[in-house]
Amino acid sequence: KYISRAIARRSATICNALEKYNKMAPLQIPPRPILNYAEVVGYATLGEFTLLKYSCHDLLAKPWAVPETREMSAKYFKLVRSHEEITRLNVEIGHLDAWVEYDDKKMLEVIKMLVADDPPSLLAAELRKQYSVHHRINNAHHCRLHKIRQLKGYSGPIPVMQHDFAEEGQDDEGSGDPEENDELGDKASCLEDTISCIR
């Protein structure tokens, strides 16, 4: 109830201001365009609110006073920002790639160290299970990063060591796609860990 009253009051205020403006607009030198209520209510920013600009005659001669020029400027700066974003993403792709490699290698090193110290280690078996899951996830990341690098407009560095997705995907999951057969891979890993603990 209160909201509808406030909206009605504001609408009435805008209508009164618009009515006064429309009476004075043709008398200006040069004459100003007549505005309707729907057009004024549709203005999203103060930059589009033409009424404010008419208070100073010199401003209307400026290039940024033309709506088309403002729109083109906004699009230009969005394009500039997008190029900056591409540069930043090229760096992020390299960081993610390096982290995925490090994660795989570090986990394997820890597993080998535990097995060397205590061959029937339950901790090593648990880490193998964790590694199996992490390795599949990391393969999915490698696959996506590889697809990004194959895109037509990719401008980042290509790594010297290319990851072999097909072989690892087949070894781990029985399929070339590292994102498929997760449940089967988990069961195989569980079975392998159980057998290694029994020995």
mmCIF file of C-alpha atoms in Angstrom:
data_model
loop_
_atom_site.group_PDB
_atom_site.id
_atom_site.type_symbol
_atom_site.label_atom_id
_atom_site.label_comp_id
_atom_site.label_asym_id
_atom_site.label_seq_id
_atom_site.Cartn_x
_atom_site.Cartn_y
_atom_site.Cartn_z
ATOM 1 C CA LYS A 1 0.000 0.000 0.000
ATOM 2 C CA TYR A 2 2.738 2.472 1.051
ATOM 3 C CA ILE A 3 4.940 1.463 -1.881
ATOM 4 C CA SER A 4 2.128 2.021 -4.385
ATOM 5 C CA ARG A 5 1.444 5.474 -2.868
ATOM 6 C CA ALA A 6 5.133 6.410 -3.072
ATOM 7 C CA ILE A 7 5.300 5.240 -6.694
ATOM 8 C CA ALA A 8 2.153 7.212 -7.532
ATOM 9 C CA ARG A 9 3.625 10.378 -5.896
ATOM 10 C CA ARG A 10 6.919 9.978 -7.755
ATOM 11 C CA SER A 11 5.104 9.322 -11.029
ATOM 12 C CA ALA A 12 3.013 12.457 -10.526
ATOM 13 C CA THR A 13 6.179 14.500 -9.827
ATOM 14 C CA ILE A 14 7.858 13.188 -12.985
ATOM 15 C CA CYS A 15 4.706 13.901 -15.020
ATOM 16 C CA ASN A 16 4.550 17.503 -13.704
ATOM 17 C CA ALA A 17 8.249 18.117 -14.461
ATOM 18 C CA LEU A 18 7.837 16.579 -17.910
ATOM 19 C CA GLU A 19 4.773 18.715 -18.634
ATOM 20 C CA LYS A 20 6.691 21.899 -17.722
ATOM 21 C CA TYR A 21 9.659 20.788 -19.818
ATOM 22 C CA ASN A 22 7.493 19.998 -22.861
ATOM 23 C CA LYS A 23 5.926 23.488 -22.668
ATOM 24 C CA MET A 24 9.362 25.160 -22.602
ATOM 25 C CA ALA A 25 11.175 22.841 -25.071
ATOM 26 C CA PRO A 26 9.888 24.415 -28.343
ATOM 27 C CA LEU A 27 10.758 27.912 -27.048
ATOM 28 C CA GLN A 28 14.460 27.079 -26.600
ATOM 29 C CA ILE A 29 17.098 28.081 -29.149
ATOM 30 C CA PRO A 30 17.604 25.648 -30.826
ATOM 31 C CA PRO A 31 14.236 23.997 -30.074
ATOM 32 C CA ARG A 32 14.472 20.897 -27.885
ATOM 33 C CA PRO A 33 12.640 17.635 -28.592
ATOM 34 C CA ILE A 34 9.389 16.841 -26.812
ATOM 35 C CA LEU A 35 9.696 13.864 -24.470
ATOM 36 C CA ASN A 36 7.051 11.369 -23.407
ATOM 37 C CA TYR A 37 6.669 9.731 -19.995
ATOM 38 C CA ALA A 38 7.615 6.193 -21.134
ATOM 39 C CA GLU A 39 10.874 7.459 -22.650
ATOM 40 C CA VAL A 40 11.911 9.314 -19.471
ATOM 41 C CA VAL A 41 11.040 6.382 -17.179
ATOM 42 C CA GLY A 42 13.127 4.117 -19.433
ATOM 43 C CA TYR A 43 16.342 6.091 -18.868
ATOM 44 C CA ALA A 44 18.766 3.813 -17.029
ATOM 45 C CA THR A 45 21.603 6.229 -16.222
ATOM 46 C CA LEU A 46 22.049 9.942 -15.653
ATOM 47 C CA GLY A 47 24.148 10.037 -18.834
ATOM 48 C CA GLU A 48 21.017 9.162 -20.822
ATOM 49 C CA PHE A 49 18.826 11.672 -18.978
ATOM 50 C CA THR A 50 18.700 14.355 -21.658
ATOM 51 C CA LEU A 51 16.801 16.841 -19.473
ATOM 52 C CA LEU A 52 19.906 17.387 -17.337
ATOM 53 C CA LYS A 53 22.039 18.236 -20.363
ATOM 54 C CA TYR A 54 19.648 20.895 -21.628
ATOM 55 C CA SER A 55 20.455 23.137 -18.673
ATOM 56 C CA CYS A 56 23.728 24.129 -20.391
ATOM 57 C CA HIS A 57 23.701 24.955 -24.122
ATOM 58 C CA ASP A 58 27.383 24.196 -24.805
ATOM 59 C CA LEU A 59 27.093 20.605 -23.655
ATOM 60 C CA LEU A 60 24.760 19.683 -26.491
ATOM 61 C CA ALA A 61 27.498 20.416 -29.030
ATOM 62 C CA LYS A 62 29.869 17.888 -27.416
ATOM 63 C CA PRO A 63 30.304 14.500 -29.136
ATOM 64 C CA TRP A 64 29.417 12.557 -25.974
ATOM 65 C CA ALA A 65 25.992 14.262 -25.888
ATOM 66 C CA VAL A 66 24.932 12.112 -28.868
ATOM 67 C CA PRO A 67 23.442 8.780 -27.642
ATOM 68 C CA GLU A 68 24.954 6.812 -30.553
ATOM 69 C CA THR A 69 28.444 8.131 -29.734
ATOM 70 C CA ARG A 70 28.038 7.190 -26.068
ATOM 71 C CA GLU A 71 26.892 3.700 -27.030
ATOM 72 C CA MET A 72 29.869 3.234 -29.382
ATOM 73 C CA SER A 73 32.257 4.477 -26.679
ATOM 74 C CA ALA A 74 30.829 1.996 -24.176
ATOM 75 C CA LYS A 75 31.245 -0.842 -26.702
ATOM 76 C CA TYR A 76 34.820 0.245 -27.468
ATOM 77 C CA PHE A 77 35.835 0.218 -23.796
ATOM 78 C CA LYS A 78 34.178 -3.185 -23.313
ATOM 79 C CA LEU A 79 36.296 -4.451 -26.226
ATOM 80 C CA VAL A 80 39.465 -3.006 -24.660
ATOM 81 C CA ARG A 81 38.592 -4.667 -21.322
ATOM 82 C CA SER A 82 37.984 -7.988 -23.104
ATOM 83 C CA HIS A 83 41.525 -7.892 -24.579
ATOM 84 C CA GLU A 84 42.906 -7.239 -21.087
ATOM 85 C CA GLU A 85 40.845 -10.175 -19.799
ATOM 86 C CA ILE A 86 42.274 -12.451 -22.518
ATOM 87 C CA THR A 87 45.818 -11.522 -21.450
ATOM 88 C CA ARG A 88 44.954 -12.265 -17.816
ATOM 89 C CA LEU A 89 43.310 -15.579 -18.725
ATOM 90 C CA ASN A 90 46.386 -16.649 -20.716
ATOM 91 C CA VAL A 91 48.365 -16.310 -17.474
ATOM 92 C CA GLU A 92 45.674 -18.147 -15.461
ATOM 93 C CA ILE A 93 45.652 -21.049 -17.958
ATOM 94 C CA GLY A 94 49.405 -21.477 -17.444
ATOM 95 C CA HIS A 95 48.989 -21.347 -13.657
ATOM 96 C CA LEU A 96 46.231 -23.973 -13.678
ATOM 97 C CA ASP A 97 48.245 -26.231 -15.990
ATOM 98 C CA ALA A 98 51.332 -25.996 -13.746
ATOM 99 C CA TRP A 99 49.282 -26.623 -10.598
ATOM 100 C CA VAL A 100 47.602 -29.720 -12.088
ATOM 101 C CA GLU A 101 51.011 -31.149 -13.075
ATOM 102 C CA TYR A 102 52.436 -30.382 -9.624
ATOM 103 C CA ASP A 103 49.412 -31.918 -7.857
ATOM 104 C CA ASP A 104 49.754 -35.208 -9.773
ATOM 105 C CA LYS A 105 53.527 -35.461 -9.319
ATOM 106 C CA LYS A 106 53.499 -34.525 -5.627
ATOM 107 C CA MET A 107 50.827 -37.082 -4.776
ATOM 108 C CA LEU A 108 52.693 -39.843 -6.653
ATOM 109 C CA GLU A 109 55.934 -38.946 -4.846
ATOM 110 C CA VAL A 110 54.234 -39.198 -1.438
ATOM 111 C CA ILE A 111 52.643 -42.559 -2.337
ATOM 112 C CA LYS A 112 56.019 -43.959 -3.516
ATOM 113 C CA MET A 113 57.704 -42.719 -0.341
ATOM 114 C CA LEU A 114 55.051 -44.357 1.880
ATOM 115 C CA VAL A 115 55.232 -47.654 -0.031
ATOM 116 C CA ALA A 116 59.065 -47.635 0.235
ATOM 117 C CA ASP A 117 58.868 -47.141 4.020
ATOM 118 C CA ASP A 118 55.998 -49.581 4.659
ATOM 119 C CA PRO A 119 54.775 -51.709 1.682
ATOM 120 C CA PRO A 120 51.409 -52.783 3.211
ATOM 121 C CA SER A 121 50.693 -49.173 4.280
ATOM 122 C CA LEU A 122 46.989 -48.387 4.666
ATOM 123 C CA LEU A 123 47.789 -44.698 4.293
ATOM 124 C CA ALA A 124 49.422 -45.396 0.912
ATOM 125 C CA ALA A 125 46.346 -47.394 -0.147
ATOM 126 C CA GLU A 126 44.062 -44.512 0.860
ATOM 127 C CA LEU A 127 46.278 -42.025 -0.973
ATOM 128 C CA ARG A 128 46.195 -44.238 -4.087
ATOM 129 C CA LYS A 129 42.405 -44.088 -3.946
ATOM 130 C CA GLN A 130 42.529 -40.295 -3.550
ATOM 131 C CA TYR A 131 45.097 -40.065 -6.355
ATOM 132 C CA SER A 132 42.846 -42.064 -8.682
ATOM 133 C CA VAL A 133 40.028 -39.548 -8.194
ATOM 134 C CA HIS A 134 42.346 -36.518 -8.398
ATOM 135 C CA HIS A 135 44.069 -37.895 -11.493
ATOM 136 C CA ARG A 136 40.760 -38.245 -13.359
ATOM 137 C CA ILE A 137 39.778 -34.698 -12.363
ATOM 138 C CA ASN A 138 43.206 -33.412 -13.398
ATOM 139 C CA ASN A 139 42.892 -35.243 -16.728
ATOM 140 C CA ALA A 140 39.568 -33.468 -17.289
ATOM 141 C CA HIS A 141 41.327 -30.139 -16.570
ATOM 142 C CA HIS A 142 44.156 -31.073 -18.960
ATOM 143 C CA CYS A 143 41.608 -31.984 -21.628
ATOM 144 C CA ARG A 144 39.752 -28.659 -21.246
ATOM 145 C CA LEU A 145 42.993 -26.665 -21.261
ATOM 146 C CA HIS A 146 44.074 -28.536 -24.397
ATOM 147 C CA LYS A 147 40.748 -27.657 -26.076
ATOM 148 C CA ILE A 148 41.195 -23.997 -25.079
ATOM 149 C CA ARG A 149 44.679 -23.983 -26.624
ATOM 150 C CA GLN A 150 43.234 -25.388 -29.867
ATOM 151 C CA LEU A 151 40.750 -22.487 -30.182
ATOM 152 C CA LYS A 152 41.258 -20.264 -33.217
ATOM 153 C CA GLY A 153 41.899 -17.033 -31.283
ATOM 154 C CA TYR A 154 44.088 -18.493 -28.503
ATOM 155 C CA SER A 155 47.095 -16.219 -27.971
ATOM 156 C CA GLY A 156 48.738 -17.714 -24.877
ATOM 157 C CA PRO A 157 51.866 -19.858 -24.700
ATOM 158 C CA ILE A 158 51.746 -23.511 -25.762
ATOM 159 C CA PRO A 159 53.454 -25.795 -23.205
ATOM 160 C CA VAL A 160 56.573 -27.667 -24.343
ATOM 161 C CA MET A 161 55.334 -30.955 -22.847
ATOM 162 C CA GLN A 162 52.001 -31.981 -24.352
ATOM 163 C CA HIS A 163 49.779 -34.190 -22.193
ATOM 164 C CA ASP A 164 48.669 -37.514 -23.713
ATOM 165 C CA PHE A 165 44.955 -37.639 -22.916
ATOM 166 C CA ALA A 166 44.013 -40.714 -24.936
ATOM 167 C CA GLU A 167 46.494 -43.110 -23.315
ATOM 168 C CA GLU A 168 45.882 -41.947 -19.755
ATOM 169 C CA GLY A 169 42.144 -41.873 -20.294
ATOM 170 C CA GLN A 170 42.220 -45.492 -21.503
ATOM 171 C CA ASP A 171 44.474 -46.626 -18.656
ATOM 172 C CA ASP A 172 42.415 -44.983 -15.954
ATOM 173 C CA GLU A 173 38.901 -45.292 -17.219
ATOM 174 C CA GLY A 174 38.718 -47.581 -20.242
ATOM 175 C CA SER A 175 37.700 -44.639 -22.445
ATOM 176 C CA GLY A 176 39.406 -41.778 -24.273
ATOM 177 C CA ASP A 177 37.279 -39.176 -22.487
ATOM 178 C CA PRO A 178 38.582 -38.469 -18.957
ATOM 179 C CA GLU A 179 35.175 -37.179 -17.830
ATOM 180 C CA GLU A 180 33.367 -40.527 -18.348
ATOM 181 C CA ASN A 181 33.133 -43.731 -16.285
ATOM 182 C CA ASP A 182 34.012 -42.141 -12.920
ATOM 183 C CA GLU A 183 32.056 -44.721 -10.950
ATOM 184 C CA LEU A 184 33.771 -47.630 -12.739
ATOM 185 C CA GLY A 185 37.182 -46.047 -12.110
ATOM 186 C CA ASP A 186 36.377 -45.607 -8.395
ATOM 187 C CA LYS A 187 35.364 -49.267 -8.065
ATOM 188 C CA ALA A 188 38.505 -50.447 -9.892
ATOM 189 C CA SER A 189 40.658 -48.259 -7.648
ATOM 190 C CA CYS A 190 38.898 -49.592 -4.530
ATOM 191 C CA LEU A 191 39.461 -53.191 -5.674
ATOM 192 C CA GLU A 192 43.134 -52.498 -6.403
ATOM 193 C CA ASP A 193 43.639 -50.941 -2.954
ATOM 194 C CA THR A 194 41.885 -53.826 -1.211
ATOM 195 C CA ILE A 195 44.064 -56.379 -3.033
ATOM 196 C CA SER A 196 47.237 -54.438 -2.173
ATOM 197 C CA CYS A 197 46.210 -54.369 1.534
ATOM 198 C CA ILE A 198 45.521 -58.153 1.590
ATOM 199 C CA ARG A 199 48.985 -58.960 0.206
#
